[in-house]
Short mmCIF file of C-alpha atoms in Angstrom, two decimals:
data_model
loop_
_atom_site.label_atom_id
_atom_site.label_comp_id
_atom_site.label_asym_id
_atom_site.label_seq_id
_atom_site.Cartn_x
_atom_site.Cartn_y
_atom_site.Cartn_z
CA MET A 1 -25.50 18.31 5.32
CA ASN A 2 -24.25 19.50 1.89
CA ILE A 3 -21.30 17.66 0.20
CA LYS A 4 -21.08 20.81 -1.71
CA GLU A 5 -20.19 22.59 1.64
CA ILE A 6 -17.96 20.98 3.10
CA ILE A 7 -15.79 19.54 0.29
CA ALA A 8 -15.31 23.57 -1.19
CA GLU A 9 -14.65 24.38 2.39
CA ARG A 10 -12.38 21.36 3.47
CA ILE A 11 -14.59 21.03 7.02
CA PHE A 12 -13.41 17.15 7.20
CA THR A 13 -14.76 16.66 10.41
CA LYS A 14 -15.18 13.68 11.27
CA GLU A 15 -18.81 13.93 11.33
CA ASN A 16 -18.50 14.93 7.50
CA LEU A 17 -15.80 11.62 6.62
CA VAL A 18 -18.57 9.90 8.00
CA PHE A 19 -21.24 11.18 6.04
CA LEU A 20 -18.57 11.29 2.65
CA LEU A 21 -18.14 7.54 3.63
CA GLU A 22 -21.88 6.25 3.22
CA SER A 23 -22.47 9.17 0.20
CA LYS A 24 -24.84 7.58 -2.59
CA GLY A 25 -26.16 8.28 -6.64
CA GLU A 26 -25.32 12.08 -7.06
CA ASP A 27 -23.35 13.05 -3.67
CA ARG A 28 -20.66 10.11 -5.02
CA GLN A 29 -20.38 10.87 -8.24
CA PHE A 30 -19.57 14.92 -7.23
CA LEU A 31 -17.61 13.22 -4.53
CA PHE A 32 -15.38 11.68 -6.81
CA GLU A 33 -15.67 14.49 -9.23
CA SER A 34 -13.67 16.34 -7.08
CA SER A 35 -11.28 14.35 -6.15
CA ALA A 36 -10.34 13.86 -9.67
CA ARG A 37 -10.34 17.36 -10.19
CA VAL A 38 -8.43 17.95 -7.18
CA LYS A 39 -5.60 15.60 -8.44
CA LYS A 40 -5.61 16.26 -11.78
CA ASN A 41 -4.74 20.54 -10.55
CA THR A 42 -2.55 19.30 -8.00
CA ILE A 43 -0.62 15.98 -9.08
CA SER A 44 -0.84 16.08 -12.37
CA ASP A 45 -2.27 13.11 -14.88
CA LYS A 46 0.86 10.54 -15.07
CA VAL A 47 1.00 7.28 -12.88
CA TYR A 48 3.58 5.92 -11.81
CA PHE A 49 4.94 2.27 -11.74
CA ARG A 50 6.57 1.00 -9.07
CA GLY A 51 7.61 -2.82 -10.14
CA LEU A 52 6.86 -5.49 -7.68
CA ILE A 53 8.89 -7.90 -5.75
CA GLU A 54 7.75 -10.12 -3.30
CA PHE A 55 11.35 -12.02 -2.76
CA SER A 56 9.73 -14.01 0.48
CA ASN A 57 6.77 -15.39 2.33
CA ILE A 58 8.50 -15.97 5.19
CA CYS A 59 7.26 -14.10 8.83
CA LYS A 60 7.55 -14.47 11.65
CA LYS A 61 4.61 -12.66 12.40
CA ASN A 62 1.43 -14.12 12.72
CA CYS A 63 -1.50 -11.90 11.72
CA LEU A 64 -4.72 -13.17 11.61
CA TYR A 65 -5.70 -11.79 8.26
CA CYS A 66 -3.34 -12.64 6.65
CA GLY A 67 -2.48 -15.28 4.28
CA ILE A 68 1.55 -15.80 4.45
CA ARG A 69 1.11 -16.03 8.63
CA SER A 70 3.93 -17.66 11.10
CA GLY A 71 1.11 -20.04 12.15
CA ARG A 72 0.59 -21.53 8.32
CA SER A 73 2.48 -24.71 8.50
CA ASP A 74 1.01 -25.58 5.02
CA LEU A 75 2.41 -23.11 3.01
CA ASN A 76 5.44 -23.83 0.70
CA ARG A 77 7.77 -20.85 2.40
CA TYR A 78 10.56 -19.61 -0.18
CA ASN A 79 12.78 -17.51 -0.36
CA ILE A 80 14.11 -16.07 -3.90
CA ASP A 81 17.96 -15.62 -4.60
CA ASP A 82 19.89 -12.35 -4.78
CA GLU A 83 20.74 -13.45 -8.98
CA GLU A 84 16.65 -13.19 -9.36
CA ILE A 85 16.16 -10.15 -7.48
CA LEU A 86 18.40 -8.54 -9.23
CA LYS A 87 18.11 -9.72 -12.70
CA ALA A 88 13.44 -8.59 -12.10
CA VAL A 89 15.14 -5.23 -11.23
CA GLU A 90 16.99 -5.13 -14.05
CA PHE A 91 14.13 -5.90 -16.49
CA ALA A 92 12.37 -2.59 -13.85
CA TYR A 93 15.38 -0.48 -15.07
CA GLN A 94 15.05 -1.85 -18.87
CA ASN A 95 11.64 -0.75 -19.22
CA LYS A 96 12.10 2.00 -17.75
CA TYR A 97 9.95 1.81 -14.63
CA GLY A 98 11.20 4.69 -12.10
CA SER A 99 10.87 2.59 -9.12
CA VAL A 100 10.64 -0.96 -7.26
CA VAL A 101 8.97 -2.64 -4.51
CA LEU A 102 10.92 -5.03 -2.60
CA GLN A 103 8.11 -6.33 -0.56
CA SER A 104 8.84 -9.69 2.18
CA GLY A 105 7.71 -11.38 5.46
CA GLU A 106 8.40 -9.55 7.69
CA ARG A 107 11.90 -10.63 9.94
CA ASP A 108 14.76 -8.38 11.54
CA ASP A 109 17.05 -11.23 11.82
CA ILE A 110 20.95 -9.94 11.67
CA ALA A 111 20.84 -12.16 8.58
CA PHE A 112 18.06 -10.25 6.86
CA VAL A 113 18.75 -6.68 7.58
CA ASP A 114 22.48 -7.44 6.44
CA ARG A 115 21.22 -8.74 3.21
CA ILE A 116 18.11 -6.35 2.59
CA ASP A 117 21.66 -4.11 3.31
CA ASN A 118 23.16 -5.37 0.09
CA LEU A 119 20.37 -6.10 -1.52
CA LEU A 120 20.16 -2.07 -2.11
CA ARG A 121 24.26 -1.13 -2.85
CA GLU A 122 23.14 -3.98 -5.77
CA ILE A 123 20.71 -2.38 -6.69
CA LYS A 124 22.02 1.59 -7.14
CA ARG A 125 24.97 0.27 -8.88
CA ILE A 126 23.49 -2.17 -11.78
CA SER A 127 20.69 0.55 -12.52
CA ASN A 128 23.44 3.47 -12.54
CA ASN A 129 21.25 5.18 -8.98
CA GLU A 130 17.95 5.00 -11.54
CA VAL A 131 15.87 3.28 -9.82
CA GLY A 132 14.21 4.17 -7.09
CA VAL A 133 13.45 1.74 -3.95
CA THR A 134 9.80 1.53 -1.46
CA LEU A 135 10.78 -0.97 0.86
CA SER A 136 7.69 -2.86 2.45
CA LEU A 137 9.57 -4.91 4.60
CA GLY A 138 7.42 -4.47 8.54
CA GLU A 139 8.47 -3.32 12.00
CA GLN A 140 12.44 -2.70 12.35
CA SER A 141 14.99 -0.71 14.74
CA LYS A 142 15.05 2.82 14.01
CA GLU A 143 18.74 1.87 13.43
CA THR A 144 18.09 -0.71 10.68
CA TYR A 145 16.10 2.15 9.05
CA GLN A 146 18.49 4.38 9.27
CA ARG A 147 21.32 1.63 7.67
CA TRP A 148 18.97 1.07 4.82
CA PHE A 149 18.23 5.19 4.22
CA GLU A 150 21.70 5.07 3.95
CA SER A 151 22.12 2.04 1.53
CA GLY A 152 20.02 3.52 -1.18
CA ALA A 153 16.23 3.41 0.13
CA HIS A 154 14.29 6.66 -0.20
CA ARG A 155 10.63 5.50 0.42
CA TYR A 156 8.98 2.70 2.85
CA LEU A 157 5.83 1.58 3.94
CA LEU A 158 4.13 0.45 6.50
CA ARG A 159 0.54 0.05 7.10
CA ILE A 160 -1.02 0.73 9.85
CA GLU A 161 -3.39 -1.44 8.92
CA SER A 162 -6.12 0.36 11.76
CA SER A 163 -5.15 3.13 13.57
CA ASN A 164 -8.37 2.28 15.86
CA ARG A 165 -6.20 0.38 19.39
CA GLU A 166 -9.47 -1.76 19.79
CA LEU A 167 -9.42 -2.91 16.60
CA TYR A 168 -6.02 -3.52 16.05
CA SER A 169 -5.91 -6.19 18.50
CA LYS A 170 -9.15 -8.21 17.56
CA ILE A 171 -6.97 -8.34 14.24
CA HIS A 172 -3.79 -9.15 15.71
CA PRO A 173 -2.53 -11.37 18.48
CA ASN A 174 -2.66 -9.96 21.36
CA ASN A 175 1.43 -10.41 22.61
CA GLU A 176 4.66 -8.09 22.31
CA LEU A 177 4.90 -8.55 18.66
CA HIS A 178 1.89 -7.40 17.84
CA ASP A 179 2.19 -4.01 19.64
CA PHE A 180 0.29 -1.15 18.57
CA ASP A 181 2.65 1.58 20.55
CA LYS A 182 5.68 -0.51 18.49
CA ARG A 183 3.38 -0.40 15.34
CA LEU A 184 3.36 3.52 15.76
CA GLN A 185 6.81 3.65 17.05
CA ALA A 186 7.95 3.03 13.77
CA LEU A 187 6.24 4.95 11.20
CA LYS A 188 7.54 8.29 13.86
CA ASP A 189 11.35 6.44 13.21
CA LEU A 190 10.81 6.14 9.51
CA LYS A 191 9.97 9.70 9.33
CA GLU A 192 13.15 10.65 11.97
CA VAL A 193 15.31 9.16 9.24
CA GLY A 194 14.07 10.60 5.78
CA TYR A 195 12.09 8.46 4.49
CA GLN A 196 8.92 9.75 2.16
CA THR A 197 6.44 7.58 4.41
CA GLY A 198 3.87 5.16 3.91
CA THR A 199 1.02 3.43 5.84
CA GLY A 200 -3.02 2.77 4.49
CA VAL A 201 -5.37 0.60 6.37
CA MET A 202 -7.38 -2.51 5.44
CA VAL A 203 -11.34 -0.81 4.48
CA GLY A 204 -13.78 -3.52 5.32
CA LEU A 205 -12.67 -5.61 8.18
CA PRO A 206 -14.63 -7.76 10.72
CA PHE A 207 -15.57 -4.93 13.40
CA GLN A 208 -14.53 -2.30 11.48
CA THR A 209 -17.16 1.01 11.57
CA THR A 210 -17.53 4.26 9.02
CA GLU A 211 -16.61 5.17 12.25
CA ILE A 212 -13.14 3.76 13.08
CA LEU A 213 -12.31 4.62 9.02
CA ALA A 214 -13.44 8.23 10.04
CA GLU A 215 -11.28 7.92 12.36
CA ASP A 216 -8.36 6.54 9.90
CA LEU A 217 -8.46 9.04 7.70
CA LEU A 218 -7.91 11.27 10.01
CA PHE A 219 -5.01 8.98 11.41
CA MET A 220 -3.36 9.66 8.24
CA GLN A 221 -3.64 13.75 7.70
CA SER A 222 -2.86 13.74 11.46
CA PHE A 223 0.96 12.09 10.97
CA ASP A 224 1.62 14.10 7.96
CA ILE A 225 2.28 11.08 5.76
CA ASP A 226 3.61 11.39 2.21
CA MET A 227 2.19 7.53 0.75
CA VAL A 228 -0.34 5.69 1.21
CA GLY A 229 -1.97 2.25 0.30
CA MET A 230 -5.71 1.37 0.37
CA GLY A 231 -7.49 -1.72 -0.98
CA PRO A 232 -10.58 -3.88 1.05
CA TYR A 233 -9.96 -6.64 3.14
CA ILE A 234 -10.14 -9.87 0.78
CA GLU A 235 -11.23 -12.69 3.24
CA HIS A 236 -8.18 -15.90 3.05
CA LYS A 237 -9.65 -19.29 3.89
CA ASP A 238 -6.80 -20.57 6.07
CA THR A 239 -7.17 -17.44 8.54
CA PRO A 240 -8.78 -16.96 12.07
CA LEU A 241 -10.75 -13.85 10.56
CA TYR A 242 -11.91 -16.29 8.62
CA GLU A 243 -14.40 -16.89 10.97
CA PHE A 244 -16.21 -13.97 11.07
CA ARG A 245 -16.96 -14.26 6.61
CA ASP A 246 -20.85 -14.12 7.46
CA GLU A 247 -20.50 -10.62 9.10
CA LEU A 248 -18.76 -9.42 6.74
CA LEU A 249 -19.97 -6.68 4.06
CA PRO A 250 -20.31 -7.92 0.30
CA LYS A 251 -16.89 -7.49 -1.47
CA GLU A 252 -18.84 -4.77 -3.40
CA GLU A 253 -19.50 -2.80 -0.89
CA ARG A 254 -16.08 -2.61 0.76
CA PHE A 255 -14.90 -1.97 -2.24
CA ASP A 256 -17.11 1.01 -3.31
CA ARG A 257 -15.64 1.89 0.42
CA THR A 258 -12.19 1.95 -0.78
CA LEU A 259 -13.03 4.15 -3.51
CA LYS A 260 -14.50 6.75 -1.32
CA MET A 261 -11.72 6.52 1.29
CA ILE A 262 -9.13 7.11 -1.96
CA ALA A 263 -11.47 9.94 -3.14
CA ILE A 264 -11.62 12.20 0.12
CA LEU A 265 -7.70 11.00 1.46
CA ARG A 266 -6.95 13.52 -2.23
CA LEU A 267 -9.60 15.79 -0.81
CA MET A 268 -7.43 16.11 2.26
CA MET A 269 -4.18 15.43 1.12
CA PRO A 270 -4.43 15.91 -2.40
CA ASP A 271 -0.79 15.84 -3.45
CA ILE A 272 0.70 12.34 -1.62
CA ASN A 273 1.41 9.82 -3.73
CA MET A 274 -2.31 6.99 -3.21
CA ALA A 275 -1.14 3.12 -4.88
CA ALA A 276 -4.44 1.89 -7.20
CA THR A 277 -3.70 -1.65 -4.26
CA THR A 278 -4.22 -5.08 -6.79
CA ALA A 279 -7.14 -6.17 -3.74
CA MET A 280 -8.99 -3.77 -5.45
CA GLN A 281 -8.41 -5.47 -8.91
CA SER A 282 -9.41 -8.57 -7.11
CA ILE A 283 -13.36 -8.10 -6.55
CA ASP A 284 -13.39 -5.50 -9.78
CA LYS A 285 -11.87 -6.63 -13.32
CA LEU A 286 -11.82 -2.58 -13.64
CA GLY A 287 -10.28 -1.61 -9.70
CA ARG A 288 -7.09 -0.25 -10.38
CA GLU A 289 -8.81 2.21 -13.42
CA LYS A 290 -11.15 2.91 -11.08
CA ALA A 291 -8.81 3.90 -7.71
CA ILE A 292 -7.08 6.15 -10.82
CA LYS A 293 -10.05 8.06 -11.70
CA VAL A 294 -10.88 9.02 -8.33
CA GLY A 295 -7.34 9.68 -6.62
CA ALA A 296 -4.73 6.78 -6.76
CA ASN A 297 -1.11 8.03 -9.20
CA VAL A 298 1.07 4.27 -8.47
CA VAL A 299 0.48 1.35 -9.36
CA MET A 300 2.35 -1.60 -9.01
CA PRO A 301 2.88 -4.66 -11.34
CA ASN A 302 4.30 -7.09 -10.75
CA ILE A 303 7.99 -8.33 -11.54
CA THR A 304 8.19 -11.08 -8.68
CA PRO A 305 9.44 -14.73 -10.79
CA GLY A 306 6.38 -16.44 -11.97
CA GLN A 307 7.05 -19.53 -10.08
CA TYR A 308 6.87 -17.65 -6.30
CA ARG A 309 3.38 -15.81 -7.05
CA ASP A 310 1.41 -18.91 -5.57
CA ASP A 311 2.64 -19.11 -2.31
CA TYR A 312 2.45 -14.89 -1.72
CA PHE A 313 -1.01 -15.27 -1.66
CA LEU A 314 -2.61 -12.25 1.26
CA TYR A 315 -5.98 -12.80 0.93
CA ASP A 316 -7.75 -15.26 -1.78
CA ASN A 317 -8.97 -15.14 -5.33
CA LYS A 318 -5.32 -12.46 -5.84
CA PRO A 319 -5.51 -11.73 -9.39
CA CYS A 320 -2.50 -12.01 -12.20
CA THR A 321 -0.48 -14.62 -10.75
CA ASP A 322 -0.45 -16.16 -13.64
CA ASP A 323 1.08 -13.18 -16.09
CA SER A 324 4.80 -12.68 -16.71
CA ALA A 325 6.93 -9.50 -16.12
CA GLU A 326 6.03 -8.24 -19.22
CA ASP A 327 2.74 -9.25 -19.82
CA CYS A 328 2.01 -7.29 -16.79
CA LYS A 329 3.52 -4.41 -17.72
CA ASN A 330 1.42 -4.40 -21.41
CA CYS A 331 -2.03 -5.58 -19.57
CA LEU A 332 -1.25 -2.22 -16.66
CA GLU A 333 0.03 -0.17 -20.26
CA ALA A 334 -3.38 -0.50 -21.60
CA ARG A 335 -5.58 -0.03 -18.19
CA ILE A 336 -3.74 3.24 -18.14
CA ALA A 337 -4.72 4.17 -21.44
CA ILE A 338 -8.24 3.84 -20.89
CA THR A 339 -8.21 6.02 -17.94
CA ASP A 340 -6.85 8.98 -19.50
CA HIS A 341 -3.29 9.06 -17.98
CA GLU A 342 -0.20 9.15 -18.73
CA ILE A 343 2.19 6.76 -17.27
CA GLY A 344 5.88 8.42 -15.65
CA TYR A 345 8.12 5.99 -17.38
CA GLY A 346 11.84 6.50 -16.04
CA GLU A 347 10.17 8.70 -13.32
CA TRP A 348 10.79 7.99 -9.32
CA GLY A 349 7.95 10.24 -9.10
CA ASP A 350 8.07 10.99 -5.42
CA SER A 351 5.49 12.57 -2.91
CA LYS A 352 5.19 16.03 -3.81
CA HIS A 353 4.16 16.40 -0.25
CA PHE A 354 6.99 14.22 1.13
CA TYR A 355 9.05 18.12 -0.22
CA SER A 356 6.68 20.69 1.02
CA ARG A 357 6.44 18.48 4.38
CA LYS A 358 10.83 18.92 4.47
CA LYS A 359 10.05 22.54 3.34
CA ASP A 360 8.62 23.27 6.19
#
């Protein structure tokens, strides 16, 4: 198999994707150089900020990999009040972040749905409709998605975590609350409502093979996603999956495989948005920079009030929890500068793929 032919002819079969994911040496370098070139030629060298507000770690789900799973009785649960959330939004607005991300544990009760609706309207009001809003709030009814869309949200990230049904069942409890088909339907609902729809997977999970990762890439292409967030799986000592820690790839290999996933997906879907996730930096001090260089074009500075950050540990060794919002901004500015990229201040940085998809 010839990597240059695969990339030049865009023949991304499952077999070819496995080959790319296992590439080493000169082939690996050629892959990264190709994805960087495609990104620059398709969506430019701009990186867009999404100010991340992790406003609550209260969750009804009990996912077997997650540090804020409902089954943890020892976790200090928090729920930031609206005033503090809006102060964080004001920080983003004043510092010309194009967008914010509202993220929390999964809830779908009426009080929660109403609260998000009100927050969206307030965010649009205090920012003169200039701040874009991405939501990452899990599975909801189509009616809720529609309501939030009408109130101002226009992007939604719902990670599938694994598109392989069997693996999905191994990393979630086997009950109606953690149903694979329900997750898929939620993604379909988001697209139908009109959101720029994002998903993503964890790379390096227990029981995960290179073939499964290749299938994940084909799933995201066939689902025609607009944006993606992928990161290496990092085990958390207070989760059931920690039992399988001795069977995992070394973290450095999980990191490298994630870089390859980003690079390959950039070749498969040149005009989507891709995040350089914080989990990359938890393994490699230059993790986000490396992700940007091979294909990512979105970063999410954490603007959550500092006193809450230690209680939103989805995985162990999460970086930057002691940084203030200002510290995080300055740090990321310096990090992006060394990648020779430009920050798209004051821009929403919407997915080009979304608009080309809508035209079709």
